[in-house]
Short mmCIF file of C-alpha atoms and ligand atoms in Angstrom, two decimals:
data_model
loop_
_atom_site.label_atom_id
_atom_site.label_comp_id
_atom_site.label_asym_id
_atom_site.label_seq_id
_atom_site.Cartn_x
_atom_site.Cartn_y
_atom_site.Cartn_z
CA UNK A 1130 -56.26 33.35 21.23
CA UNK A 1131 -54.27 35.39 18.07
CA UNK A 1132 -55.97 36.18 14.97
CA UNK A 1133 -54.50 34.85 11.90
CA UNK A 1134 -53.95 36.93 8.85
CA UNK A 1135 -52.83 34.59 5.65
CA UNK A 1136 -50.83 36.79 3.25
CA UNK A 1137 -50.49 35.81 -0.55
CA UNK A 1138 -49.79 37.02 -4.16
CA UNK A 1139 -47.83 35.84 -6.78
CA UNK A 1140 -43.94 35.44 -7.59
CA UNK A 1141 -42.69 39.34 -7.32
CA UNK A 1142 -46.30 41.09 -5.95
CA UNK A 1143 -43.88 41.80 -2.87
CA UNK A 1144 -45.20 39.95 -0.18
CA UNK A 1145 -42.24 38.72 1.47
CA UNK A 1146 -41.61 42.64 1.46
CA UNK A 1147 -45.05 43.55 2.91
CA UNK A 1148 -44.80 40.88 5.57
CA UNK A 1149 -41.21 42.94 6.82
CA UNK A 1150 -43.37 45.34 7.26
CA UNK A 1151 -45.76 43.69 9.40
CA UNK A 1152 -42.48 42.41 10.94
CA UNK A 1153 -41.76 45.80 11.93
CA UNK A 1154 -45.08 46.91 13.74
CA UNK A 1155 -44.58 43.87 15.86
CA UNK A 1156 -46.57 41.35 14.44
CA UNK A 1157 -45.35 37.73 14.18
CA UNK A 1158 -44.33 36.29 10.99
CA UNK A 1159 -44.38 32.74 9.45
CA UNK A 1160 -42.69 32.72 6.03
CA UNK A 1161 -44.14 29.51 4.94
CA UNK A 1162 -40.99 29.18 2.32
CA UNK A 1163 -38.53 29.76 5.06
CA UNK A 1164 -39.67 27.40 7.29
CA UNK A 1165 -40.41 24.50 4.79
CA UNK A 1166 -36.21 24.30 3.85
CA UNK A 1167 -36.22 23.96 7.37
CA UNK A 1168 -39.09 21.20 8.00
CA UNK A 1169 -37.08 19.58 5.03
CA UNK A 1170 -34.14 18.91 6.71
CA UNK A 1171 -36.07 17.17 9.42
CA UNK A 1172 -35.19 13.25 9.62
CA UNK A 1173 -38.93 12.03 9.26
CA UNK A 1174 -39.31 14.10 6.05
CA UNK A 1175 -35.55 13.33 4.85
CA UNK A 1176 -36.56 10.23 4.81
CA UNK A 1177 -40.05 10.28 3.18
CA UNK A 1178 -38.26 12.17 0.35
CA UNK A 1179 -35.67 9.28 0.31
CA UNK A 1180 -37.84 6.70 0.01
CA UNK A 1181 -40.23 8.66 -2.60
CA UNK A 1182 -37.56 9.72 -4.74
CA UNK A 1183 -34.67 7.34 -3.93
CA UNK A 1184 -30.99 8.58 -2.86
CA UNK A 1185 -29.60 10.26 -5.93
CA UNK A 1186 -31.14 13.93 -5.34
CA UNK A 1187 -29.23 13.81 -2.12
CA UNK A 1188 -25.62 14.31 -1.65
CA UNK A 1189 -24.72 12.39 1.46
CA UNK A 1190 -27.87 13.60 4.08
CA UNK A 1191 -27.90 16.93 1.83
CA UNK A 1192 -30.94 17.02 -0.24
CA UNK A 1193 -30.09 18.91 -3.53
CA UNK A 1194 -32.88 20.92 -4.10
CA UNK A 1195 -31.73 22.10 -7.48
CA UNK A 1196 -32.29 18.69 -8.58
CA UNK A 1197 -35.97 17.81 -6.40
CA UNK A 1198 -37.22 20.79 -8.18
CA UNK A 1199 -35.76 19.73 -11.88
CA UNK A 1200 -38.05 16.63 -11.29
CA UNK A 1201 -41.50 18.16 -9.42
CA UNK A 1202 -41.26 21.04 -11.84
CA UNK A 1203 -41.40 19.06 -14.74
CA UNK A 1204 -44.02 16.17 -13.39
CA UNK A 1205 -47.29 17.61 -11.52
CA UNK A 1206 -47.73 13.92 -10.12
CA UNK A 1207 -44.42 13.34 -8.78
CA UNK A 1208 -45.34 17.73 -7.40
CA UNK A 1209 -48.20 16.12 -5.28
CA UNK A 1210 -45.85 13.10 -4.23
CA UNK A 1211 -43.31 15.87 -2.85
CA UNK A 1212 -46.47 18.19 -1.47
CA UNK A 1213 -48.13 15.37 0.18
CA UNK A 1214 -44.71 15.01 2.55
CA UNK A 1215 -43.94 18.55 2.88
CA UNK A 1216 -47.32 20.11 3.39
CA UNK A 1217 -48.11 18.30 6.60
CA UNK A 1218 -45.15 18.63 8.04
CA UNK A 1219 -45.12 22.53 7.16
CA UNK A 1220 -48.75 22.82 8.92
CA UNK A 1221 -47.77 20.40 11.58
CA UNK A 1222 -44.29 23.30 12.38
CA UNK A 1223 -46.98 25.99 11.93
CA UNK A 1224 -49.57 24.65 14.87
CA UNK A 1225 -46.50 24.23 17.24
CA UNK A 1226 -45.62 27.82 16.14
CA UNK A 1227 -48.77 29.16 16.41
CA UNK A 1228 -49.43 27.89 19.93
CA UNK A 1229 -46.01 29.79 20.86
CA UNK A 1230 -47.13 32.91 19.56
CA UNK A 1231 -50.88 33.18 20.81
CA UNK A 1232 -50.36 35.71 23.06
CA UNK A 1233 -50.39 38.04 20.63
CA UNK A 1234 -53.32 39.91 19.04
CA UNK A 1235 -52.32 38.68 15.58
CA UNK A 1236 -50.44 36.53 13.60
CA UNK A 1237 -49.09 36.78 9.80
CA UNK A 1238 -48.79 33.67 7.51
CA UNK A 1239 -46.86 34.26 4.64
CA UNK A 1240 -47.22 31.47 1.26
CA UNK A 1241 -47.48 32.09 -2.46
CA UNK A 1242 -49.35 28.79 -2.75
CA UNK A 1243 -51.84 30.05 0.14
CA UNK A 1244 -54.66 29.21 -2.21
CA UNK A 1245 -53.13 26.43 -4.32
CA UNK A 1246 -52.31 24.07 -1.04
CA UNK A 1247 -55.58 24.82 0.56
CA UNK A 1248 -54.10 26.46 3.21
CA UNK A 1249 -56.31 29.25 3.09
CA UNK A 1250 -59.26 27.79 4.71
CA UNK A 1251 -57.36 27.89 7.89
CA UNK A 1252 -56.69 31.81 8.32
CA UNK A 1253 -59.70 34.05 9.85
CA UNK A 1254 -58.48 36.86 7.13
CA UNK A 1255 -57.06 36.77 3.84
CA UNK A 1256 -54.91 39.54 2.22
CA UNK A 1257 -53.49 39.19 -1.28
CA UNK A 1258 -50.80 41.60 -2.48
CA UNK A 1259 -50.85 42.19 -6.26
CA UNK A 1260 -48.72 44.02 -8.68
CA UNK A 1261 -49.23 44.56 -12.29
CA UNK A 1262 -47.49 41.64 -13.90
CA UNK A 1263 -45.21 43.29 -16.27
CA UNK A 1264 -43.92 45.20 -12.96
CA UNK A 1265 -43.62 41.41 -11.28
CA UNK A 1266 -41.41 40.08 -14.01
CA UNK A 1267 -39.06 42.78 -14.03
CA UNK A 1268 -38.93 42.93 -10.25
CA UNK A 1269 -38.24 39.41 -10.26
CA UNK A 1270 -35.42 39.47 -13.23
CA UNK A 1271 -33.76 42.10 -11.29
CA UNK A 1272 -33.58 40.20 -8.57
CA UNK A 1273 -32.99 36.36 -8.72
CA UNK A 1274 -30.55 37.37 -12.02
CA UNK A 1275 -33.00 35.08 -14.38
CA UNK A 1276 -34.87 35.37 -17.17
CA UNK A 1277 -37.77 36.49 -18.69
CA UNK A 1278 -38.80 32.79 -19.26
CA UNK A 1279 -38.60 31.71 -16.05
CA UNK A 1280 -40.47 33.94 -14.57
CA UNK A 1281 -43.42 33.55 -16.30
CA UNK A 1282 -43.07 29.54 -16.13
CA UNK A 1283 -43.24 30.16 -12.40
CA UNK A 1284 -46.53 32.77 -12.97
CA UNK A 1285 -48.16 30.63 -14.58
CA UNK A 1286 -47.47 27.51 -12.41
CA UNK A 1287 -49.33 30.05 -9.50
CA UNK A 1288 -53.20 30.94 -9.53
CA UNK A 1289 -53.82 34.37 -11.42
CA UNK A 1290 -54.57 37.62 -9.48
CA UNK A 1291 -57.82 37.76 -10.03
CA UNK A 1292 -58.67 34.14 -9.16
CA UNK A 1293 -56.61 35.28 -5.56
CA UNK A 1294 -58.76 38.43 -5.32
CA UNK A 1295 -62.02 36.32 -5.63
CA UNK A 1296 -60.97 35.08 -2.87
CA UNK A 1297 -59.73 37.13 -0.12
CA UNK A 1298 -60.81 39.85 2.46
CA UNK A 1299 -58.56 42.50 1.21
CA UNK A 1300 -55.98 43.43 -1.54
CA UNK A 1301 -53.11 45.32 -1.47
CA UNK A 1302 -51.62 46.87 -4.18
CA UNK A 1303 -48.20 46.95 -4.58
CA UNK A 1304 -47.00 49.29 -6.47
CA UNK A 1305 -45.28 52.04 -4.25
CA UNK A 1306 -44.30 51.05 -1.18
CA UNK A 1307 -45.53 53.67 1.30
CA UNK A 1308 -48.98 53.81 -0.44
CA UNK A 1309 -48.83 49.64 0.56
CA UNK A 1310 -47.93 50.16 3.86
CA UNK A 1311 -50.39 52.63 4.71
CA UNK A 1312 -53.11 49.76 3.37
CA UNK A 1313 -51.69 48.04 5.50
CA UNK A 1314 -52.06 50.11 8.50
CA UNK A 1315 -55.75 50.35 7.86
CA UNK A 1316 -56.43 46.80 6.99
CA UNK A 1317 -54.71 46.23 10.81
CA UNK A 1318 -57.09 49.24 11.88
CA UNK A 1319 -59.96 47.06 10.70
CA UNK A 1320 -59.39 43.98 11.79
CA UNK A 1321 -58.89 45.65 15.38
CA UNK A 1322 -62.11 47.54 15.54
CA UNK A 1323 -63.63 43.78 15.09
CA UNK A 1324 -62.07 42.17 17.14
CA UNK A 1325 -62.97 44.43 19.82
CA UNK A 1326 -66.16 44.39 18.69
CA UNK A 1327 -66.25 40.60 19.03
P1 LIG B 2605 -41.48 35.70 -4.70
O1 LIG B 2605 -42.95 34.72 -4.66
O2 LIG B 2605 -40.81 35.25 -5.57
O3 LIG B 2605 -41.11 34.86 -3.13
P2 LIG B 2605 -42.69 37.92 -3.08
O4 LIG B 2605 -44.08 38.16 -3.42
O5 LIG B 2605 -42.12 37.57 -1.81
O6 LIG B 2605 -41.65 36.85 -4.23
P3 LIG B 2605 -41.07 40.71 -2.70
O7 LIG B 2605 -39.38 39.06 -2.87
O8 LIG B 2605 -40.90 41.18 -1.37
O9 LIG B 2605 -41.65 39.35 -3.55
O10 LIG B 2605 -40.51 41.27 -3.82
C1 LIG B 2605 -39.93 40.92 -5.08
C2 LIG B 2605 -38.82 42.13 -5.35
O11 LIG B 2605 -38.98 43.08 -5.60
C3 LIG B 2605 -37.38 42.12 -4.45
O12 LIG B 2605 -36.26 42.72 -4.52
C4 LIG B 2605 -38.19 43.48 -3.75
O13 LIG B 2605 -37.24 44.58 -3.07
C5 LIG B 2605 -38.93 44.34 -5.05
N1 LIG B 2605 -39.97 45.28 -4.53
C6 LIG B 2605 -40.99 44.71 -3.77
N2 LIG B 2605 -42.16 45.47 -3.54
C7 LIG B 2605 -41.78 46.84 -3.86
C8 LIG B 2605 -41.68 48.20 -4.40
N3 LIG B 2605 -43.26 48.82 -3.80
N4 LIG B 2605 -41.16 48.88 -4.87
C9 LIG B 2605 -40.30 48.38 -5.23
N5 LIG B 2605 -39.50 47.24 -5.44
C10 LIG B 2605 -40.41 46.70 -5.05
#
């Protein structure tokens, strides 16, 4: 059975960049954000969202994600409703994906909100990616061509690095990517040794 690694980190920490390195090393990676977008197109989830939020956030059958985001990020109760629809559907999707990748020694599940969603409990090992706050802000402004205020709003809606660190097994500080990659190599060596011992 594959050992499961939960990979997390705040916005701009570089967790997707790190996830891609795991992929390059032949380790299957489930990017929760990408898969959630696919899951949100399934008819069951579309119907549940229509029932909860009405037709006005749809254009035909296409979900206007921007309109939905506008609603839920300004109303914690509505965010809870949306999460109550999407999280179980993603969990189910991941369960199936995991069965398909069970022959691998390791798999990685990447999510920004691994702790906030409670999903962290499902993994054998948790790795948090960190980077100095200012660097994270600069990276996201550059990547998304967005404003500092927008990035800060997202950062403030997530756990802090200190919170993530306190609940993680390994921390990767992602400033210099080559150093971060070395840290991944070392973590994988340790995990392989542990796996052989068990
Ligand atoms: P989000 O939570 O928004 O998905 P993320 O944590 O997945 O963010 P990435 O998208 O991997 O972050 O990285 C943010 C940006 O910073 C990207 O443009 C990426 O190319 C760049 N980046 C990541 N790590 C490094 C690094 N070590 N050196 C330079 N640039 C980096």
